[in-house]
GROMACS .gro file of C-alpha atoms in nm:
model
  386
    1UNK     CA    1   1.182   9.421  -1.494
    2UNK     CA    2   1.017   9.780  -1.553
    3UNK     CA    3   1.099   9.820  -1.170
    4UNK     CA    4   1.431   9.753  -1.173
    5UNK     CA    5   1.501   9.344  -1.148
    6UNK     CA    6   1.842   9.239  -1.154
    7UNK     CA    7   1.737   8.935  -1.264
    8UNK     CA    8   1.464   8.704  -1.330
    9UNK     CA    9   1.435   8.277  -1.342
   10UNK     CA   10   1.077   8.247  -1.602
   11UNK     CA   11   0.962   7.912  -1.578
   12UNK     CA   12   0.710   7.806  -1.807
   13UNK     CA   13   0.622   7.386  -1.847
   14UNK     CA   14   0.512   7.434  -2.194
   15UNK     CA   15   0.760   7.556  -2.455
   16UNK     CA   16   0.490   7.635  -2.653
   17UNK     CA   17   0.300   7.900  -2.428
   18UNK     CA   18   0.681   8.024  -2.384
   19UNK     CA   19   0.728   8.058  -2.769
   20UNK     CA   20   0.389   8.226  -2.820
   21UNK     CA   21   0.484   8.443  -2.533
   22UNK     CA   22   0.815   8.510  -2.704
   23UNK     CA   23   0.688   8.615  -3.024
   24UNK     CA   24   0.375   8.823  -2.963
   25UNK     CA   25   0.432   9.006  -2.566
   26UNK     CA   26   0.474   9.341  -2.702
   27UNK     CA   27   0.745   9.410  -2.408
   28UNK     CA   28   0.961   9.146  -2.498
   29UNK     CA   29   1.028   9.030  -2.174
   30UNK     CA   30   1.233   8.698  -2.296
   31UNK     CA   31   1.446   8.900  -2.459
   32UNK     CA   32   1.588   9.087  -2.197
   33UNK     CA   33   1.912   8.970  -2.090
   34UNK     CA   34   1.800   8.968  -1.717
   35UNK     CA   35   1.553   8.700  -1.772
   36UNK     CA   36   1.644   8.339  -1.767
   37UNK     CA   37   1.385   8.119  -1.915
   38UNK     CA   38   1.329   7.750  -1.763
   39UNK     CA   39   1.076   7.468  -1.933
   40UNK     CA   40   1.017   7.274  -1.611
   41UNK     CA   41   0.754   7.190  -1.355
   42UNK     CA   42   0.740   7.489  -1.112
   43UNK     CA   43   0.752   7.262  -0.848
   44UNK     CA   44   1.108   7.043  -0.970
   45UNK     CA   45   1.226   7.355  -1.045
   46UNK     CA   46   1.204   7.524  -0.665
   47UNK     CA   47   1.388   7.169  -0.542
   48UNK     CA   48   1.663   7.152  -0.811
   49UNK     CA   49   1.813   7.453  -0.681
   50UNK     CA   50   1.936   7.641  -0.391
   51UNK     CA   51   1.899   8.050  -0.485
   52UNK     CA   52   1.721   8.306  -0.302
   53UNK     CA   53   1.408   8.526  -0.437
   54UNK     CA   54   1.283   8.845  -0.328
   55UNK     CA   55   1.025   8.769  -0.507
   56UNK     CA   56   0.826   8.424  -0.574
   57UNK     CA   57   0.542   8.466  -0.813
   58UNK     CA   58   0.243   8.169  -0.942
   59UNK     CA   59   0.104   8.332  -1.205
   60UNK     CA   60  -0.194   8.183  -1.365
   61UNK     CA   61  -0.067   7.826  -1.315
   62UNK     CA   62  -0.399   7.647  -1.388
   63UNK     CA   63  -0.348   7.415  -1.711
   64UNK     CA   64  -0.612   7.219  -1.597
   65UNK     CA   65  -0.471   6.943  -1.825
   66UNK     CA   66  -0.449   6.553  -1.715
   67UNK     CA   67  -0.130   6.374  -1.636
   68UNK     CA   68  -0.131   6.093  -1.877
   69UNK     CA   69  -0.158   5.727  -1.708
   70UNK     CA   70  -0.306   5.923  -1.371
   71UNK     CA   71  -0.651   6.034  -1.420
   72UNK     CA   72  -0.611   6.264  -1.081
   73UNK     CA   73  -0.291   6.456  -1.155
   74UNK     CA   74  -0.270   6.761  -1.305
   75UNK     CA   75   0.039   6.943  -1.451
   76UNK     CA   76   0.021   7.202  -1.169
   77UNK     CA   77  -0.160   6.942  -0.895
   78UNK     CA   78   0.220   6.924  -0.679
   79UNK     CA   79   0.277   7.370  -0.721
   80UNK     CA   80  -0.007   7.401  -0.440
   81UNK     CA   81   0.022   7.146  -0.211
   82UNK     CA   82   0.126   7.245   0.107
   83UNK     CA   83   0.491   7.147   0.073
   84UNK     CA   84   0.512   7.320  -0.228
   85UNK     CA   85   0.429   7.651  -0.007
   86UNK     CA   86   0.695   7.524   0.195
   87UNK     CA   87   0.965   7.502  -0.060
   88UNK     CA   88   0.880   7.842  -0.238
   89UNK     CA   89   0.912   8.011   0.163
   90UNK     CA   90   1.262   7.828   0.171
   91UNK     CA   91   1.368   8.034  -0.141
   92UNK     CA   92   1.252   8.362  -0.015
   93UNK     CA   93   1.524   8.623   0.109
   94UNK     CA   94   1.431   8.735   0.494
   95UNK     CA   95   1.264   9.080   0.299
   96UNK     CA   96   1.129   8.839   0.025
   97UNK     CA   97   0.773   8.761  -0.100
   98UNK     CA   98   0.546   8.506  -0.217
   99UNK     CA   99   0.214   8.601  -0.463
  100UNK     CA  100  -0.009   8.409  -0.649
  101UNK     CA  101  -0.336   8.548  -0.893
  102UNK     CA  102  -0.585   8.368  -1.117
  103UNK     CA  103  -0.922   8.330  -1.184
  104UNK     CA  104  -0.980   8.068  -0.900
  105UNK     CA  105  -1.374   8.026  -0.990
  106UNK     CA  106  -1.438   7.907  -0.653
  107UNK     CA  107  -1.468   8.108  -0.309
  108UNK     CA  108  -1.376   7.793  -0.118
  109UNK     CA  109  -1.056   7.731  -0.375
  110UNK     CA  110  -0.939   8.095  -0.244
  111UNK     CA  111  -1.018   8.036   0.123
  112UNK     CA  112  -0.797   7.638   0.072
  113UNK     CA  113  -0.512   7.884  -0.115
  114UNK     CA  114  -0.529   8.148   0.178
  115UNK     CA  115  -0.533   7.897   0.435
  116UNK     CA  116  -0.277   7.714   0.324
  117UNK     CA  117  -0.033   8.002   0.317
  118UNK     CA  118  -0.144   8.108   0.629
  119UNK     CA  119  -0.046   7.782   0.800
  120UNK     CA  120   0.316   7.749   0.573
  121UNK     CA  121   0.396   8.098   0.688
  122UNK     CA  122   0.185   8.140   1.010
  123UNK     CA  123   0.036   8.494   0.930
  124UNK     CA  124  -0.263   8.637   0.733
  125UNK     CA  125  -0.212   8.693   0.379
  126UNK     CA  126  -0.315   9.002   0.173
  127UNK     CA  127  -0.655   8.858  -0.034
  128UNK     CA  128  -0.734   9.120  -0.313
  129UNK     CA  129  -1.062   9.013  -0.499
  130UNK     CA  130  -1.159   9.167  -0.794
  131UNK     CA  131  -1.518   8.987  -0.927
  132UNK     CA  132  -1.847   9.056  -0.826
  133UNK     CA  133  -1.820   8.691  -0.745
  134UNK     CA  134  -1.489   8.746  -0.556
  135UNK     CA  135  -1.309   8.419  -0.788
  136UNK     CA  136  -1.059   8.671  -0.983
  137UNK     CA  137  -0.805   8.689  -0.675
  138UNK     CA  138  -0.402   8.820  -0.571
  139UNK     CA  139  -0.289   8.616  -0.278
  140UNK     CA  140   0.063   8.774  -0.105
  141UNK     CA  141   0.236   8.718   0.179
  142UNK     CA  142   0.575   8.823   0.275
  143UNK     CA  143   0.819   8.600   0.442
  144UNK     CA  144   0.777   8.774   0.786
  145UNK     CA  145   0.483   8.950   0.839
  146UNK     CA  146   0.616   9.310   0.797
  147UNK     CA  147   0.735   9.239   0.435
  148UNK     CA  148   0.379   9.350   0.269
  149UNK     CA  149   0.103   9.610   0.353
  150UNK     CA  150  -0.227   9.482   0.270
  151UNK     CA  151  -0.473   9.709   0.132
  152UNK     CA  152  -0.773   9.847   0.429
  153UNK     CA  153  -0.982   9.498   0.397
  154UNK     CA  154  -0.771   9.320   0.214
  155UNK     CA  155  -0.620   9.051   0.543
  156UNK     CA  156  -0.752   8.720   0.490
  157UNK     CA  157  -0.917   8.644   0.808
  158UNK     CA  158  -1.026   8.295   0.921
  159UNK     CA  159  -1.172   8.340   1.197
  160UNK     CA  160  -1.468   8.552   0.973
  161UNK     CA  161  -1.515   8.241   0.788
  162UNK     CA  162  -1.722   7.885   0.805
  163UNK     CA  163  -1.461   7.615   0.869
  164UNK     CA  164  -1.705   7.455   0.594
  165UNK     CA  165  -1.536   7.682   0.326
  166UNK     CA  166  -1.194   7.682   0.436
  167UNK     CA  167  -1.070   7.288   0.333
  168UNK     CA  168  -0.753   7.154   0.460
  169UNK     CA  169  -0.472   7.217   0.231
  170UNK     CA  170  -0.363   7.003  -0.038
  171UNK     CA  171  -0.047   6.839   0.028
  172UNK     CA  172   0.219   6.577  -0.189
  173UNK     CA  173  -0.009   6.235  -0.077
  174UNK     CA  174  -0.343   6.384  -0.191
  175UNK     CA  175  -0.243   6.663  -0.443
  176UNK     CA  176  -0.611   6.717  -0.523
  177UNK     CA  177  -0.654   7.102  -0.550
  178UNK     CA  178  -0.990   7.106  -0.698
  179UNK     CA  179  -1.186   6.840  -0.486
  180UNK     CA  180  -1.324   7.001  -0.230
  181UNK     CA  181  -1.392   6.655   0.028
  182UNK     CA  182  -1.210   6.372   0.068
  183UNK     CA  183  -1.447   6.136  -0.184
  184UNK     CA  184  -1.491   6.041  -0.467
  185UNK     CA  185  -1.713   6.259  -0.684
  186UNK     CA  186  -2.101   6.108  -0.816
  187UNK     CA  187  -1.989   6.150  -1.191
  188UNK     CA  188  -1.647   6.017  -1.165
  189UNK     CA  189  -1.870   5.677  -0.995
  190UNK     CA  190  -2.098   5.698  -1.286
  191UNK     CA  191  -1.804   5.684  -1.519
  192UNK     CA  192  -1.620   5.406  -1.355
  193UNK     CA  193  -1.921   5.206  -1.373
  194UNK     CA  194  -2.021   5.235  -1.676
  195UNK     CA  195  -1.637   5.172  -1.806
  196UNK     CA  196  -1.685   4.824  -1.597
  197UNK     CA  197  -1.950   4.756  -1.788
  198UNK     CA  198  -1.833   4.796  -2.124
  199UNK     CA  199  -1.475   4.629  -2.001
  200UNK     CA  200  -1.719   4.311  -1.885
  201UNK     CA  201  -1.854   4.334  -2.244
  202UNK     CA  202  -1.547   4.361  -2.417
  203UNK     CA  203  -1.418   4.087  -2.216
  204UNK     CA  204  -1.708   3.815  -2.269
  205UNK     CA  205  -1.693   3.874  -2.664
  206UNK     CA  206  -1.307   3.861  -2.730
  207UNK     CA  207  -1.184   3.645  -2.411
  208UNK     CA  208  -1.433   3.393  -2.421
  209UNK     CA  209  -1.709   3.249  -2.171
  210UNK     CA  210  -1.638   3.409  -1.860
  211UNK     CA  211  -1.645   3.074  -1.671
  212UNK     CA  212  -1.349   2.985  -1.885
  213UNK     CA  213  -1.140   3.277  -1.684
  214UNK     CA  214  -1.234   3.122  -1.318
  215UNK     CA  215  -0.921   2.894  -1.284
  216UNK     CA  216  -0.734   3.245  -1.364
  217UNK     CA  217  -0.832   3.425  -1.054
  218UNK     CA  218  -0.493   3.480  -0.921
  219UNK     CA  219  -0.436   3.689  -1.278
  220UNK     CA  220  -0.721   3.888  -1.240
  221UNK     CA  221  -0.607   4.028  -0.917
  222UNK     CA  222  -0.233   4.065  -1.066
  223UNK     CA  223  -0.418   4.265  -1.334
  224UNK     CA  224  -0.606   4.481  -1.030
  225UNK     CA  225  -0.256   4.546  -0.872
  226UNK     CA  226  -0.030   4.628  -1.153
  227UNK     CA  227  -0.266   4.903  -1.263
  228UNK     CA  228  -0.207   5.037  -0.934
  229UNK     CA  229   0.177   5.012  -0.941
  230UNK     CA  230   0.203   5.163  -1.255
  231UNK     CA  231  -0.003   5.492  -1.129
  232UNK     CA  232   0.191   5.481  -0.814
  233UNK     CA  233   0.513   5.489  -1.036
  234UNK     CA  234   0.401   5.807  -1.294
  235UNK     CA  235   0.313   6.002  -0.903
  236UNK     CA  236   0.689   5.911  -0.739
  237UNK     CA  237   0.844   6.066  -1.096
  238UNK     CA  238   0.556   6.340  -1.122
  239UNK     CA  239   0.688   6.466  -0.783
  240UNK     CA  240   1.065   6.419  -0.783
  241UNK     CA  241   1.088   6.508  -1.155
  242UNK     CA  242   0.816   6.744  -1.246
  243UNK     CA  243   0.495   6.641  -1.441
  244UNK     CA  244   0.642   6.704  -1.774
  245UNK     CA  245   0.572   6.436  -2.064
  246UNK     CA  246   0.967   6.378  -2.061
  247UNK     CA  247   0.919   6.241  -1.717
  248UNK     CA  248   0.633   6.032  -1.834
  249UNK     CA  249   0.807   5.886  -2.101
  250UNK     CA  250   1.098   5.774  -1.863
  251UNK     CA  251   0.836   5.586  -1.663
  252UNK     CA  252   0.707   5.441  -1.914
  253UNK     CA  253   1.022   5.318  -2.098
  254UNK     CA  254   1.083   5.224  -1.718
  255UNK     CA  255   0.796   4.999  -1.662
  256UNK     CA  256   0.807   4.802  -2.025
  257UNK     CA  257   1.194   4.752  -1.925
  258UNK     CA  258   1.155   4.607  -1.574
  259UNK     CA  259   0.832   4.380  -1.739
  260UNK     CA  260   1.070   4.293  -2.010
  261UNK     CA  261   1.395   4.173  -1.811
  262UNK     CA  262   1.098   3.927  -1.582
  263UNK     CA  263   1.043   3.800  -1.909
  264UNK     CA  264   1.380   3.762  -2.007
  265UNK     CA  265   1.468   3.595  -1.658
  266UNK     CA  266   1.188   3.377  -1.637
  267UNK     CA  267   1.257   3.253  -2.014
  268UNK     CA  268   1.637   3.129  -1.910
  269UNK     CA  269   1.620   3.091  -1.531
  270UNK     CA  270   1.372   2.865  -1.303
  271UNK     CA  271   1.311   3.161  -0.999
  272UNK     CA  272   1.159   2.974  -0.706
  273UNK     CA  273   0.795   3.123  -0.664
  274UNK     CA  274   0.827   3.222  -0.260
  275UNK     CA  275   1.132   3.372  -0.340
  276UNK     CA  276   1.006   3.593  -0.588
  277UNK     CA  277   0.671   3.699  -0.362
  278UNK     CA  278   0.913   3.761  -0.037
  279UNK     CA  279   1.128   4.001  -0.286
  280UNK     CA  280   0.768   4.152  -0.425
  281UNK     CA  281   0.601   4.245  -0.056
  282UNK     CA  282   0.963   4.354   0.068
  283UNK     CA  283   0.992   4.596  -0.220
  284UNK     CA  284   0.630   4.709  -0.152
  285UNK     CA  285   0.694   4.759   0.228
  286UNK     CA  286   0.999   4.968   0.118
  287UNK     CA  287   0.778   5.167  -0.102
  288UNK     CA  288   0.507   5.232   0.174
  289UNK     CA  289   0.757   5.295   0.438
  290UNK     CA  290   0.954   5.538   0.242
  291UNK     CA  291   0.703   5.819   0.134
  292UNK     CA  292   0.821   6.022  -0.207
  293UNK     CA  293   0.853   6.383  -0.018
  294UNK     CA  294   1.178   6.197   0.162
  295UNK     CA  295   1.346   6.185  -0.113
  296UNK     CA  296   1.337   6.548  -0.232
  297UNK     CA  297   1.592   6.685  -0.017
  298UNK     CA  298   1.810   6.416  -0.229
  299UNK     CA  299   2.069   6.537  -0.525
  300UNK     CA  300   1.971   6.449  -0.844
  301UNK     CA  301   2.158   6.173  -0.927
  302UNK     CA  302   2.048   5.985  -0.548
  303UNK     CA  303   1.696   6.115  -0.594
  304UNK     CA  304   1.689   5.922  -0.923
  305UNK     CA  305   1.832   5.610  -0.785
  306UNK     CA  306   1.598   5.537  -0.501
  307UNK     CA  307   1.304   5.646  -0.740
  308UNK     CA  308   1.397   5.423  -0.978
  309UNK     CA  309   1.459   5.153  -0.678
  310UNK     CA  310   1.082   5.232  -0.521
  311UNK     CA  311   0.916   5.248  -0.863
  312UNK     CA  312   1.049   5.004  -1.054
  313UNK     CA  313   1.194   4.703  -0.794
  314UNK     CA  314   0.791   4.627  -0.729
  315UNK     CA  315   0.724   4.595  -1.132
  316UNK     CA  316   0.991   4.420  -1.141
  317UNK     CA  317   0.931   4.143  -0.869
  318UNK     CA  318   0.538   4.162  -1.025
  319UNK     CA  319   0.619   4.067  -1.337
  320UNK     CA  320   0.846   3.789  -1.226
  321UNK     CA  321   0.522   3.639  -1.048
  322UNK     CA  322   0.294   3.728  -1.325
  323UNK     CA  323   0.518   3.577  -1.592
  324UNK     CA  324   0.590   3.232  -1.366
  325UNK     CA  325   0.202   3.208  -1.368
  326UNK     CA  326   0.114   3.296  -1.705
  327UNK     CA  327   0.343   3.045  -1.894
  328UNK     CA  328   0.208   2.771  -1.718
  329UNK     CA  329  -0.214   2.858  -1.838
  330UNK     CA  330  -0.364   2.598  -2.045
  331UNK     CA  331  -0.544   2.861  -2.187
  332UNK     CA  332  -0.402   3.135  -2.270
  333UNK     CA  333  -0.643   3.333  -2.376
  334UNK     CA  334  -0.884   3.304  -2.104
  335UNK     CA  335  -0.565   3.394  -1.890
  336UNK     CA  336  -0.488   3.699  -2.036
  337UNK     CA  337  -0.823   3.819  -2.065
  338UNK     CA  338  -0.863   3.780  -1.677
  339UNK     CA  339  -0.551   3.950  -1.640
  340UNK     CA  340  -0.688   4.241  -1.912
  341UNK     CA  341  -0.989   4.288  -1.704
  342UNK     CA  342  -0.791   4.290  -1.349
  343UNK     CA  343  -0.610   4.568  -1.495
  344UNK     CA  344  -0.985   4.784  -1.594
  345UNK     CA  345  -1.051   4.709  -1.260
  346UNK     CA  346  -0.695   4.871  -1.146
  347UNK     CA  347  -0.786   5.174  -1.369
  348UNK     CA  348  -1.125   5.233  -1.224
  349UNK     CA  349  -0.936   5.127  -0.847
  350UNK     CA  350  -0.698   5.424  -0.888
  351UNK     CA  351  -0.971   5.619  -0.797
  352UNK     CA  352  -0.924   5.530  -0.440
  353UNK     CA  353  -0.616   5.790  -0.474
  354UNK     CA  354  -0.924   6.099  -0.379
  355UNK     CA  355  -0.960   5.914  -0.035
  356UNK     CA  356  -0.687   5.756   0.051
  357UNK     CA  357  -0.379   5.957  -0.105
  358UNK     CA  358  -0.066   5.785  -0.302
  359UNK     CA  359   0.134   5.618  -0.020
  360UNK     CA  360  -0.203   5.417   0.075
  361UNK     CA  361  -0.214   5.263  -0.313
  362UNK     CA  362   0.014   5.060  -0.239
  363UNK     CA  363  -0.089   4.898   0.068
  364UNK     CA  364  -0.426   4.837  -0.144
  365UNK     CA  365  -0.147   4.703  -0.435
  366UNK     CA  366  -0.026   4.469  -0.174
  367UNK     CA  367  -0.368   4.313  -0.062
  368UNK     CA  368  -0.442   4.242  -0.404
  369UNK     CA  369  -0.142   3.990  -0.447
  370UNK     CA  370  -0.204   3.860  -0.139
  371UNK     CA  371  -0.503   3.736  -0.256
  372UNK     CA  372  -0.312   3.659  -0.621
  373UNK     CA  373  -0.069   3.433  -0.425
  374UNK     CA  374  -0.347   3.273  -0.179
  375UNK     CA  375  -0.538   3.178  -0.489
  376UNK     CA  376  -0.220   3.052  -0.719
  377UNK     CA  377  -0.098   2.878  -0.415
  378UNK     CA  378  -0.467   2.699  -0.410
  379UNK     CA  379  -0.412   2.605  -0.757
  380UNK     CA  380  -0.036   2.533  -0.756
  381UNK     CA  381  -0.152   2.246  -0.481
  382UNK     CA  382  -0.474   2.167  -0.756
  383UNK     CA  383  -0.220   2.064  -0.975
  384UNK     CA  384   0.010   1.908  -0.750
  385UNK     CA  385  -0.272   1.644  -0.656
  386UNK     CA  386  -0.312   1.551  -1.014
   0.00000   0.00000   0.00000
């Protein structure tokens, strides 16, 4: 603004920090009529519009706060993925530029950042450090390479650097900015296991012997795989929608309506069981065939429909089976608790995410109703005999 902006888009994803901002910046910046302010994701805000930047700025982006339901996700985890570089260079006018600056802690977090830009836009950057432990860092690049002047010793060069410390980028599947390898981290194991074990507990004093829960194997393993769905649903909005707690809501209010029409339909209409598991792995196949990032380029109003289609269609179908199978338990209690401690299990399984990426959940999703249906089918014949 002090340099002349016609006009500026300011978009902050916490009203909050944008009121605080409001009332105490002693330049007033959201009061000048050039600035339009925007409470969004960064990231559903660069692909619900067309307009060009000359300038593209991510400045101190780094809530470091969870995504609720999706222990992995940050609010900011789909701003620095690789496609995310891509979209921002799509808004940039042919003279435009692209900047980022915060404290990034880590030299190898700079080097991902650098590199990342460097393959999106297929030059150097301009790296300006300025901590004795080089973490406080200005990354720039310019649409074409003759759009910034670095300072002397200021181009990010790769070739002066261990291929150790320079990770692949981040990118929509695996938006995991902060984990340096593709694993899963000694303390989050430690956590998981000991969350098993007090799960186990839990289970054995309020479910009941756990030999009681053995004819309700196919439930546990429903449990395990709707756990799964339900992250995989709260990542599909996170990216199409932004990682807002509006969005979050919406799945959700989403998820308890597609579980509570399969009640609903199973209460007034007798769905034959191989009907309902051809419509569950169909909808799943659809979901792993059709990643999220192909949907982006969608309006709005299509975008929303096939989300709600991939997301939801799956819970839907799950439900149906789940419900079929539940109503039929001679003991109900020992059936739900199985199903309660499939679903710890699909917590703790979610994990997985840090190696395999999103799209991959739900081909593990898939193999865990398999072996629901092998083992109700086992049963279904049990009962058949007697």
């Amino acid at each position: 603004l002090a340099n002349g902006a016609k006009h500026v888009d300011a978009v902050e994803i916490d009203p909050r920090i944008q009121q605080i901002g409001s009332q105490i910046n002693p330049n007033k910046p959201y009061d000048d009529p050039r600035v339009s302010v925007h409470i969004n994701d960064g990231r559903a805000f660069l692909s619900g519009n067309t307009d060009k930047y000359d300038l593209i700025l991510f400045a101190l982006p780094d809530s470091l706060t969870l995504v609720s339901g999706a222990s992995q996700l940050r609010l900011e985890s789909y701003l620095f993925t690789e496609q995310s570089m891509q979209a921002a260079r799509d808004h940039l006018t042919d003279q435009g530029v692209f900047a980022m600056y915060n404290y990034y802690r880590e030299p190898w977090l700079i080097n991902r950042l650098a590199g990342t830009v460097d393959e999106v836009y297929g030059h150097a950057p301009c790296l300006d450090t300025f901590t004795a432990v080089q973490s406080l860092a200005v990354i720039a690049i310019g649409k074409e390479q003759g759009n910034v002047v670095c300072a002397p010793n200021a181009v990010w060069d790769r070739a002066s650097i261990a291929a150790a410390e320079i990770p692949p980028p981040a990118v929509d599947d695996r938006p995991f900015l902060y984990l340096k390898e593709r694993t899963i981290p000694t303390l989050y194991l430690l956590v998981i296991a000991l969350i098993l074990g007090v799960s186990l507990l839990g289970v054995r004093i309020f479910g009941g012997p756990l030999r009681s829960m053995s004819g309700y194997a196919d439930l546990f393993f429903m449990g395990v795989a709707f756990l799964l769905l339900e992250t995989r649903s709260i990542t599909t909005f996170a990216l199409l929608f932004g990682t807002t707690w509006l969005v979050n809501a919406l799945v959700f209010t989403g998820v308890l309506l597609a579980v509570l029409a399969a009640i609903e339909i199973t209460k007034k209409f007798t769905v034959p069981r191989r009907a309902i598991i051809i419509a569950l792995f169909a909808s799943l196949l659809l979901a792993f065939l059709v990643p999220n990032s192909a949907l982006l380029g969608l309006p709005i109003p299509l975008r929303l429909l096939f989300a709600v289609i991939l997301a939801f269609l799956p819970v839907f179908c799950a439900n149906l089976l789940f419900t079929s199978r539940f109503k039929d338990a001679k003991n109900p209690t020992s059936a739900f608790a199985a199903n309660l401690f499939g679903a710890m299990i699909g917590g703790c399984l979610e994990y997985l995410s840090l190696v395999l990426g999103y799209q991959w959940l739900v081909a593990v999703v898939a193999l865990m109703y398999l072996i629901a249906v092998l083992i109700g089918g086992r049963y279904s014949r049990r009962l058949a005999r007697v």
